[in-house]
Amino acid sequence: MSKNSIVSNKNNTLPSSSAASPGAAKKAVVITAKILFSLVLLIAALWAGLIFWVHLVDYPILRGIALTLLVVCSLVTLRSSLSQSLYWQRWLAGFVSLWVLLAIWFAWLPPKQDRPWMAEVSQVLQFTQSESNPNLITLHNVRNFDWERAPGAEKLVQPTQPYYYKAVEKGGQDVVVNERWSERTVDLSKLSGVDIINSYWMGEQIGHTLLSFRFEDERPLSFSIEIRKEQDESFSAFGGFVKQFEMAVVASEERDIVYTRSNVRGEQVYMFPIQGLSQPQVQQLFRAYLQQAKQLQQAPKWYNTLIRNCTTVIFDMARAIDATDFPWDYRILMSGYVPNYLYDQGLLPEQLNGKAHQWDMEQWYINAHINPKVANFSFEDNQDPDAYSEKVRQGLPQPKLVP
């Protein structure tokens, strides 16, 4: 074979090779588009299904019909759209139209104040301020319940080491012995510190966050951003994504809102004192809670598991006061790791009784763990309004506010 014929054969093969490249690229684009389309449709269907599941809970037959139709419509739309079979445009247009109608209804769905609330969130926090002294605040509807475990409930054995699940297998065993709402007048010029409390029941990633404010001459007062559950309703992280719960600000005695978690429900509770804050900053944070309560009294809001929950609201308020001390961090969303965030930011005390300590994060969790400290703390012990708060702070620093 001559050299010219070899060159000619090579030239003849070049166009077919280059022509195959655009075809392969087009095929890859089509496959990618189909995958993305499938993911979007799947997410849309799951979101719609979650709405039906949560908001049709009182109508089980209707809920079953709605979910069945949703599954059938989603699968037919997906299959016909991917294969572009007959009438696929109509199926897709129908699915999108119904989804948009559901989205419009969901956006319109208003939060309410008048529902058959559970006892612990039945009242709305209110406050009045002294005309002669703006630091004197009287809080109305401060929760001060007595709680104990239900008769016949399994024995609660408190862990002696850090643990992040309920110490009992079955939840919902707390019983209100006395439903008591009280008034407390506090002097904000007597604020002496603040503690962050994390309560765990489903693993170390997620916890409920509370704040307790310490006073020079008064027992601490706790604030908690809560879901406002209706009677016979229980917490649902998924329900919090689709407007199942309104939001509530609860002011409470620690002997109520912390005790019921550690000594009645068996949740694992940890207390972390905060250092480096000034009294004006702590006063602003206290007032921020009051403003949150006032806003909810005027216009209720939905609780949202991701963006408006017990932890994000706290850090939104704190960042509004000083964004430098509280920079944004993913652990604000993964609320179980808030103590680690505080440690990395240098907000956990480095001294105990005036002497430096070298606690790492593991030692902090050991010393901050409330449950072992109150393992033998009884219902009768808890009738002393100060006893529980003193017990849970044993062995913990009490940092002073900075000038």
Short mmCIF file of C-alpha atoms in Angstrom, two decimals:
data_model
loop_
_atom_site.label_atom_id
_atom_site.label_comp_id
_atom_site.label_asym_id
_atom_site.label_seq_id
_atom_site.Cartn_x
_atom_site.Cartn_y
_atom_site.Cartn_z
CA MET A 1 0.00 0.00 0.00
CA SER A 2 1.38 3.41 -1.00
CA LYS A 3 2.04 6.22 1.48
CA ASN A 4 -0.59 8.39 -0.30
CA SER A 5 -3.28 5.74 0.15
CA ILE A 6 -2.47 5.48 3.91
CA VAL A 7 -2.83 9.26 4.27
CA SER A 8 -6.06 9.15 2.31
CA ASN A 9 -7.49 6.44 4.59
CA LYS A 10 -6.57 8.43 7.69
CA ASN A 11 -8.27 11.50 6.29
CA ASN A 12 -11.40 9.48 5.55
CA THR A 13 -11.66 8.31 9.18
CA LEU A 14 -11.32 11.77 10.76
CA PRO A 15 -14.82 13.13 9.94
CA SER A 16 -16.61 10.08 11.40
CA SER A 17 -14.56 10.33 14.63
CA SER A 18 -15.24 14.02 15.09
CA ALA A 19 -18.91 13.56 14.29
CA ALA A 20 -19.30 11.04 17.11
CA SER A 21 -18.21 13.55 19.75
CA PRO A 22 -21.21 15.94 19.51
CA GLY A 23 -23.56 12.96 19.62
CA ALA A 24 -22.00 11.65 22.82
CA ALA A 25 -22.11 15.09 24.40
CA LYS A 26 -25.76 15.50 23.46
CA LYS A 27 -26.58 12.12 24.96
CA ALA A 28 -24.82 13.07 28.20
CA VAL A 29 -26.81 16.32 28.36
CA VAL A 30 -30.08 14.45 27.84
CA ILE A 31 -29.25 11.93 30.57
CA THR A 32 -28.27 14.70 32.99
CA ALA A 33 -31.47 16.62 32.22
CA LYS A 34 -33.58 13.52 32.85
CA ILE A 35 -31.85 12.89 36.18
CA LEU A 36 -32.37 16.49 37.30
CA PHE A 37 -36.00 16.42 36.16
CA SER A 38 -36.58 13.20 38.10
CA LEU A 39 -35.02 14.66 41.25
CA VAL A 40 -37.09 17.85 41.05
CA LEU A 41 -40.31 15.92 40.51
CA LEU A 42 -39.46 13.53 43.34
CA ILE A 43 -38.76 16.39 45.78
CA ALA A 44 -41.97 18.14 44.75
CA ALA A 45 -43.95 14.94 45.27
CA LEU A 46 -42.36 14.26 48.67
CA TRP A 47 -43.11 17.82 49.84
CA ALA A 48 -46.74 17.50 48.71
CA GLY A 49 -46.98 14.09 50.37
CA LEU A 50 -45.66 15.47 53.65
CA ILE A 51 -48.29 18.21 53.59
CA PHE A 52 -51.06 15.67 53.01
CA TRP A 53 -49.68 13.39 55.72
CA VAL A 54 -49.50 16.16 58.34
CA HIS A 55 -52.54 18.28 57.56
CA LEU A 56 -54.98 15.46 56.81
CA VAL A 57 -54.16 13.50 59.96
CA ASP A 58 -57.74 13.95 61.24
CA TYR A 59 -59.15 12.57 57.98
CA PRO A 60 -57.40 9.19 57.48
CA ILE A 61 -59.55 8.06 54.55
CA LEU A 62 -59.07 11.34 52.70
CA ARG A 63 -55.36 11.26 53.51
CA GLY A 64 -55.04 7.76 52.10
CA ILE A 65 -56.86 8.74 48.89
CA ALA A 66 -54.78 11.90 48.47
CA LEU A 67 -51.48 10.06 48.98
CA THR A 68 -52.48 7.27 46.61
CA LEU A 69 -53.47 9.72 43.88
CA LEU A 70 -50.25 11.66 44.44
CA VAL A 71 -48.11 8.54 44.01
CA VAL A 72 -49.97 7.44 40.88
CA CYS A 73 -49.92 10.90 39.31
CA SER A 74 -46.21 11.36 40.10
CA LEU A 75 -45.18 7.99 38.65
CA VAL A 76 -47.27 8.40 35.49
CA THR A 77 -45.99 11.95 34.98
CA LEU A 78 -42.39 10.84 35.49
CA ARG A 79 -42.62 7.86 33.17
CA SER A 80 -44.52 9.63 30.39
CA SER A 81 -42.26 12.70 30.55
CA LEU A 82 -39.04 10.70 30.40
CA SER A 83 -40.26 8.59 27.48
CA GLN A 84 -42.20 11.49 25.92
CA SER A 85 -45.11 9.17 25.29
CA LEU A 86 -48.55 10.24 24.15
CA TYR A 87 -50.07 13.09 26.23
CA TRP A 88 -46.90 13.52 28.32
CA GLN A 89 -47.26 17.32 28.13
CA ARG A 90 -50.77 17.08 29.58
CA TRP A 91 -49.64 14.87 32.44
CA LEU A 92 -46.80 17.25 33.27
CA ALA A 93 -49.03 20.32 33.01
CA GLY A 94 -51.61 18.66 35.27
CA PHE A 95 -49.00 17.73 37.90
CA VAL A 96 -47.50 21.23 37.89
CA SER A 97 -50.95 22.86 38.10
CA LEU A 98 -52.01 20.78 41.10
CA TRP A 99 -48.65 21.35 42.80
CA VAL A 100 -48.92 25.12 42.30
CA LEU A 101 -52.44 25.13 43.77
CA LEU A 102 -51.14 23.23 46.81
CA ALA A 103 -48.23 25.68 47.13
CA ILE A 104 -50.62 28.65 47.03
CA TRP A 105 -52.77 27.09 49.76
CA PHE A 106 -49.65 26.34 51.82
CA ALA A 107 -48.36 29.91 51.48
CA TRP A 108 -51.76 31.25 52.54
CA LEU A 109 -52.18 28.91 55.54
CA PRO A 110 -52.28 31.27 58.55
CA PRO A 111 -50.95 30.55 62.05
CA LYS A 112 -53.51 30.93 64.84
CA GLN A 113 -53.71 31.82 68.53
CA ASP A 114 -56.97 30.01 69.31
CA ARG A 115 -56.40 26.26 69.27
CA PRO A 116 -56.91 23.62 71.98
CA TRP A 117 -53.35 23.98 73.28
CA MET A 118 -51.51 21.64 75.61
CA ALA A 119 -51.32 22.95 79.15
CA GLU A 120 -47.61 23.84 79.03
CA VAL A 121 -48.10 26.25 76.10
CA SER A 122 -51.65 27.36 76.80
CA GLN A 123 -50.67 30.83 78.06
CA VAL A 124 -48.86 33.60 76.23
CA LEU A 125 -45.93 35.36 77.89
CA GLN A 126 -46.62 39.04 78.56
CA PHE A 127 -44.73 41.72 80.44
CA THR A 128 -44.98 45.23 81.85
CA GLN A 129 -42.22 47.70 82.55
CA SER A 130 -42.03 50.03 85.53
CA GLU A 131 -42.55 53.66 84.54
CA SER A 132 -40.15 54.88 87.20
CA ASN A 133 -37.45 52.26 86.59
CA PRO A 134 -37.14 50.74 83.08
CA ASN A 135 -34.97 47.93 84.46
CA LEU A 136 -37.86 46.59 86.54
CA ILE A 137 -39.79 44.12 84.40
CA THR A 138 -42.82 42.18 85.55
CA LEU A 139 -43.39 39.00 83.57
CA HIS A 140 -46.89 37.55 83.42
CA ASN A 141 -47.60 33.88 82.71
CA VAL A 142 -44.26 32.52 83.89
CA ARG A 143 -44.57 28.74 83.88
CA ASN A 144 -44.04 27.10 87.24
CA PHE A 145 -45.55 23.62 86.90
CA ASP A 146 -44.99 20.59 89.09
CA TRP A 147 -44.16 17.47 87.09
CA GLU A 148 -43.70 13.82 87.90
CA ARG A 149 -43.54 10.53 86.05
CA ALA A 150 -46.76 8.75 85.22
CA PRO A 151 -47.89 6.02 87.63
CA GLY A 152 -46.52 2.66 86.52
CA ALA A 153 -43.95 4.21 84.17
CA GLU A 154 -40.65 2.40 83.77
CA LYS A 155 -38.01 3.28 86.32
CA LEU A 156 -35.78 6.18 85.32
CA VAL A 157 -32.11 5.29 85.78
CA GLN A 158 -29.86 8.25 85.06
CA PRO A 159 -26.61 7.67 83.11
CA THR A 160 -23.40 8.49 84.93
CA GLN A 161 -21.51 9.38 81.74
CA PRO A 162 -22.39 11.71 78.84
CA TYR A 163 -25.27 10.25 76.87
CA TYR A 164 -27.53 11.68 74.17
CA TYR A 165 -30.68 9.59 74.15
CA LYS A 166 -33.61 9.30 76.51
CA ALA A 167 -32.77 7.27 79.57
CA VAL A 168 -36.14 5.52 79.20
CA GLU A 169 -37.37 3.68 76.14
CA LYS A 170 -40.85 5.19 76.08
CA GLY A 171 -41.46 8.92 75.99
CA GLY A 172 -44.52 10.94 76.95
CA GLN A 173 -44.52 9.72 80.54
CA ASP A 174 -44.51 13.16 82.14
CA VAL A 175 -47.57 14.21 84.11
CA VAL A 176 -48.56 17.70 85.24
CA VAL A 177 -49.27 17.56 88.96
CA ASN A 178 -49.94 21.26 89.40
CA GLU A 179 -50.55 23.64 86.51
CA ARG A 180 -49.36 26.97 87.85
CA TRP A 181 -48.70 30.23 86.02
CA SER A 182 -47.12 32.98 88.06
CA GLU A 183 -45.73 36.48 87.90
CA ARG A 184 -42.12 37.45 88.47
CA THR A 185 -40.62 40.90 88.73
CA VAL A 186 -36.93 41.05 87.86
CA ASP A 187 -34.40 43.85 87.91
CA LEU A 188 -32.29 43.81 84.76
CA SER A 189 -29.57 45.79 86.54
CA LYS A 190 -29.12 42.69 88.72
CA LEU A 191 -28.43 40.33 85.82
CA SER A 192 -25.23 38.44 86.59
CA GLY A 193 -24.83 35.92 83.78
CA VAL A 194 -26.37 33.59 81.25
CA ASP A 195 -26.24 29.81 80.74
CA ILE A 196 -27.01 27.83 77.59
CA ILE A 197 -28.78 24.53 78.23
CA ASN A 198 -28.90 21.72 75.67
CA SER A 199 -31.31 18.82 76.06
CA TYR A 200 -30.87 15.63 73.99
CA TRP A 201 -33.24 12.73 73.33
CA MET A 202 -32.48 11.48 69.79
CA GLY A 203 -28.69 11.51 69.39
CA GLU A 204 -25.87 14.01 69.66
CA GLN A 205 -26.62 15.91 66.43
CA ILE A 206 -29.93 17.46 67.48
CA GLY A 207 -30.94 18.97 70.81
CA HIS A 208 -33.31 21.52 72.30
CA THR A 209 -31.63 24.76 73.34
CA LEU A 210 -32.74 26.93 76.26
CA LEU A 211 -31.26 30.02 77.90
CA SER A 212 -31.22 30.69 81.64
CA PHE A 213 -30.53 34.17 82.98
CA ARG A 214 -28.83 34.46 86.37
CA PHE A 215 -29.49 37.31 88.81
CA GLU A 216 -27.51 38.59 91.79
CA ASP A 217 -30.42 38.38 94.22
CA GLU A 218 -32.93 36.09 92.45
CA ARG A 219 -33.09 32.50 91.26
CA PRO A 220 -32.45 32.04 87.51
CA LEU A 221 -35.18 32.41 84.91
CA SER A 222 -35.28 30.26 81.76
CA PHE A 223 -36.52 31.11 78.28
CA SER A 224 -37.35 28.55 75.64
CA ILE A 225 -38.53 28.79 72.04
CA GLU A 226 -41.12 26.00 71.87
CA ILE A 227 -43.48 24.43 69.41
CA ARG A 228 -47.02 25.24 70.49
CA LYS A 229 -48.49 21.77 70.57
CA GLU A 230 -52.19 21.09 70.54
CA GLN A 231 -53.75 18.51 72.85
CA ASP A 232 -52.85 14.94 71.85
CA GLU A 233 -50.16 16.30 69.51
CA SER A 234 -46.50 15.29 69.73
CA PHE A 235 -43.27 16.72 68.40
CA SER A 236 -42.44 15.98 64.77
CA ALA A 237 -39.32 17.29 63.06
CA PHE A 238 -40.96 16.63 59.67
CA GLY A 239 -44.15 18.40 60.71
CA GLY A 240 -42.05 21.43 61.56
CA PHE A 241 -41.17 21.76 57.87
CA VAL A 242 -44.81 22.06 56.74
CA LYS A 243 -46.50 24.40 59.22
CA GLN A 244 -47.73 21.89 61.73
CA PHE A 245 -46.82 23.96 64.80
CA GLU A 246 -47.04 27.58 65.82
CA MET A 247 -44.11 29.02 67.75
CA ALA A 248 -44.19 30.03 71.42
CA VAL A 249 -41.83 31.87 73.77
CA VAL A 250 -42.00 30.30 77.24
CA ALA A 251 -40.54 31.92 80.35
CA SER A 252 -40.24 29.36 83.11
CA GLU A 253 -38.67 28.46 86.40
CA GLU A 254 -35.82 25.97 86.01
CA ARG A 255 -37.57 23.67 88.49
CA ASP A 256 -40.22 23.30 85.79
CA ILE A 257 -38.82 23.46 82.28
CA VAL A 258 -35.41 21.91 82.98
CA TYR A 259 -36.47 19.50 85.72
CA THR A 260 -39.18 17.90 83.58
CA ARG A 261 -36.59 17.14 80.91
CA SER A 262 -33.91 15.70 83.20
CA ASN A 263 -35.95 14.02 85.94
CA VAL A 264 -39.27 13.17 84.31
CA ARG A 265 -38.80 12.58 80.58
CA GLY A 266 -35.28 11.21 80.94
CA GLU A 267 -33.74 13.55 78.36
CA GLN A 268 -30.02 14.22 78.76
CA VAL A 269 -29.44 17.82 79.80
CA TYR A 270 -26.22 19.84 79.77
CA MET A 271 -25.59 23.34 81.14
CA PHE A 272 -22.85 25.62 79.77
CA PRO A 273 -22.15 29.00 81.41
CA ILE A 274 -21.14 31.74 78.97
CA GLN A 275 -18.21 34.06 79.53
CA GLY A 276 -17.15 37.32 77.90
CA LEU A 277 -20.53 39.07 77.82
CA SER A 278 -21.24 42.48 79.32
CA GLN A 279 -24.34 43.34 81.32
CA PRO A 280 -25.71 45.59 78.53
CA GLN A 281 -25.40 42.66 76.10
CA VAL A 282 -27.21 40.29 78.48
CA GLN A 283 -29.89 42.91 79.10
CA GLN A 284 -30.40 43.28 75.35
CA LEU A 285 -30.70 39.52 74.98
CA PHE A 286 -33.28 39.38 77.77
CA ARG A 287 -35.28 42.17 76.16
CA ALA A 288 -35.01 40.43 72.78
CA TYR A 289 -36.90 37.47 74.23
CA LEU A 290 -39.59 39.83 75.50
CA GLN A 291 -39.89 41.42 72.07
CA GLN A 292 -40.19 37.98 70.48
CA ALA A 293 -43.04 37.21 72.88
CA LYS A 294 -44.70 40.55 72.15
CA GLN A 295 -44.51 39.98 68.40
CA LEU A 296 -46.04 36.51 68.74
CA GLN A 297 -48.82 37.95 70.89
CA GLN A 298 -49.62 40.47 68.15
CA ALA A 299 -49.13 38.09 65.22
CA PRO A 300 -48.45 34.35 65.63
CA LYS A 301 -45.72 32.71 63.56
CA TRP A 302 -45.05 29.20 62.34
CA TYR A 303 -42.25 27.21 63.87
CA ASN A 304 -39.85 25.88 61.22
CA THR A 305 -37.56 22.94 61.90
CA LEU A 306 -34.76 24.43 59.79
CA ILE A 307 -34.88 28.24 59.86
CA ARG A 308 -37.05 29.26 62.83
CA ASN A 309 -36.47 26.90 65.72
CA CYS A 310 -35.34 26.79 69.33
CA THR A 311 -31.69 27.43 68.39
CA THR A 312 -31.72 29.64 65.29
CA VAL A 313 -33.98 32.22 66.95
CA ILE A 314 -31.56 32.50 69.89
CA PHE A 315 -28.57 33.06 67.63
CA ASP A 316 -30.50 35.51 65.44
CA MET A 317 -31.12 37.58 68.57
CA ALA A 318 -27.52 37.21 69.76
CA ARG A 319 -26.07 38.11 66.36
CA ALA A 320 -28.28 41.20 66.22
CA ILE A 321 -26.55 42.31 69.43
CA ASP A 322 -22.98 41.33 68.47
CA ALA A 323 -22.29 39.39 65.28
CA THR A 324 -18.55 39.29 66.13
CA ASP A 325 -19.01 37.13 69.24
CA PHE A 326 -21.54 34.89 67.49
CA PRO A 327 -20.44 34.33 63.87
CA TRP A 328 -22.54 32.12 61.63
CA ASP A 329 -21.68 28.43 61.79
CA TYR A 330 -23.29 25.23 60.49
CA ARG A 331 -23.51 23.98 64.08
CA ILE A 332 -26.28 26.49 64.73
CA LEU A 333 -28.39 24.29 62.45
CA MET A 334 -26.97 21.07 63.94
CA SER A 335 -28.07 22.25 67.37
CA GLY A 336 -26.57 19.31 69.24
CA TYR A 337 -23.12 20.72 68.49
CA VAL A 338 -23.83 24.21 69.86
CA PRO A 339 -21.60 23.56 72.93
CA ASN A 340 -18.69 22.70 70.61
CA TYR A 341 -19.35 25.94 68.73
CA LEU A 342 -19.26 27.89 72.02
CA TYR A 343 -16.00 26.17 72.96
CA ASP A 344 -14.35 27.06 69.65
CA GLN A 345 -15.50 30.68 69.99
CA GLY A 346 -13.90 30.96 73.44
CA LEU A 347 -17.28 31.53 75.11
CA LEU A 348 -16.97 28.75 77.70
CA PRO A 349 -15.26 29.80 80.98
CA GLU A 350 -11.61 29.01 81.43
CA GLN A 351 -11.59 29.41 85.22
CA LEU A 352 -13.29 27.60 88.08
CA ASN A 353 -13.35 29.21 91.56
CA GLY A 354 -10.77 31.74 90.44
CA LYS A 355 -8.31 29.15 89.15
CA ALA A 356 -7.57 28.21 85.55
CA HIS A 357 -8.74 24.82 84.36
CA GLN A 358 -7.78 22.84 81.27
CA TRP A 359 -11.09 21.25 80.29
CA ASP A 360 -11.28 20.00 76.75
CA MET A 361 -14.68 19.48 75.12
CA GLU A 362 -15.00 15.94 76.44
CA GLN A 363 -14.41 17.15 80.00
CA TRP A 364 -16.88 19.97 79.47
CA TYR A 365 -19.61 17.50 78.59
CA ILE A 366 -18.79 15.47 81.71
CA ASN A 367 -18.93 18.49 84.03
CA ALA A 368 -21.93 20.08 82.29
CA HIS A 369 -24.06 16.91 82.43
CA ILE A 370 -26.99 17.67 84.73
CA ASN A 371 -28.55 14.21 85.01
CA PRO A 372 -25.95 12.57 87.28
CA LYS A 373 -26.17 15.57 89.63
CA VAL A 374 -29.94 15.21 90.06
CA ALA A 375 -30.23 11.41 89.84
CA ASN A 376 -31.55 11.26 93.43
CA PHE A 377 -33.38 14.58 93.32
CA SER A 378 -37.01 13.84 94.18
CA PHE A 379 -40.35 15.52 93.54
CA GLU A 380 -40.34 16.58 97.20
CA ASP A 381 -36.86 18.11 96.83
CA ASN A 382 -38.14 20.08 93.85
CA GLN A 383 -40.72 21.92 95.96
CA ASP A 384 -37.94 24.20 97.16
CA PRO A 385 -37.85 26.83 94.36
CA ASP A 386 -34.07 27.28 94.62
CA ALA A 387 -32.90 23.72 95.25
CA TYR A 388 -32.88 22.41 91.68
CA SER A 389 -31.04 25.44 90.26
CA GLU A 390 -28.35 25.13 92.93
CA LYS A 391 -27.98 21.39 92.34
CA VAL A 392 -27.45 21.55 88.57
CA ARG A 393 -24.74 24.23 88.89
CA GLN A 394 -22.53 22.23 91.23
CA GLY A 395 -19.00 22.00 89.88
CA LEU A 396 -19.61 24.56 87.14
CA PRO A 397 -17.94 27.98 86.76
CA GLN A 398 -20.07 31.06 87.39
CA PRO A 399 -18.29 33.65 85.22
CA LYS A 400 -18.90 37.30 85.98
CA LEU A 401 -20.02 39.72 83.33
CA VAL A 402 -17.27 41.83 81.80
CA PRO A 403 -17.28 45.59 82.46
#
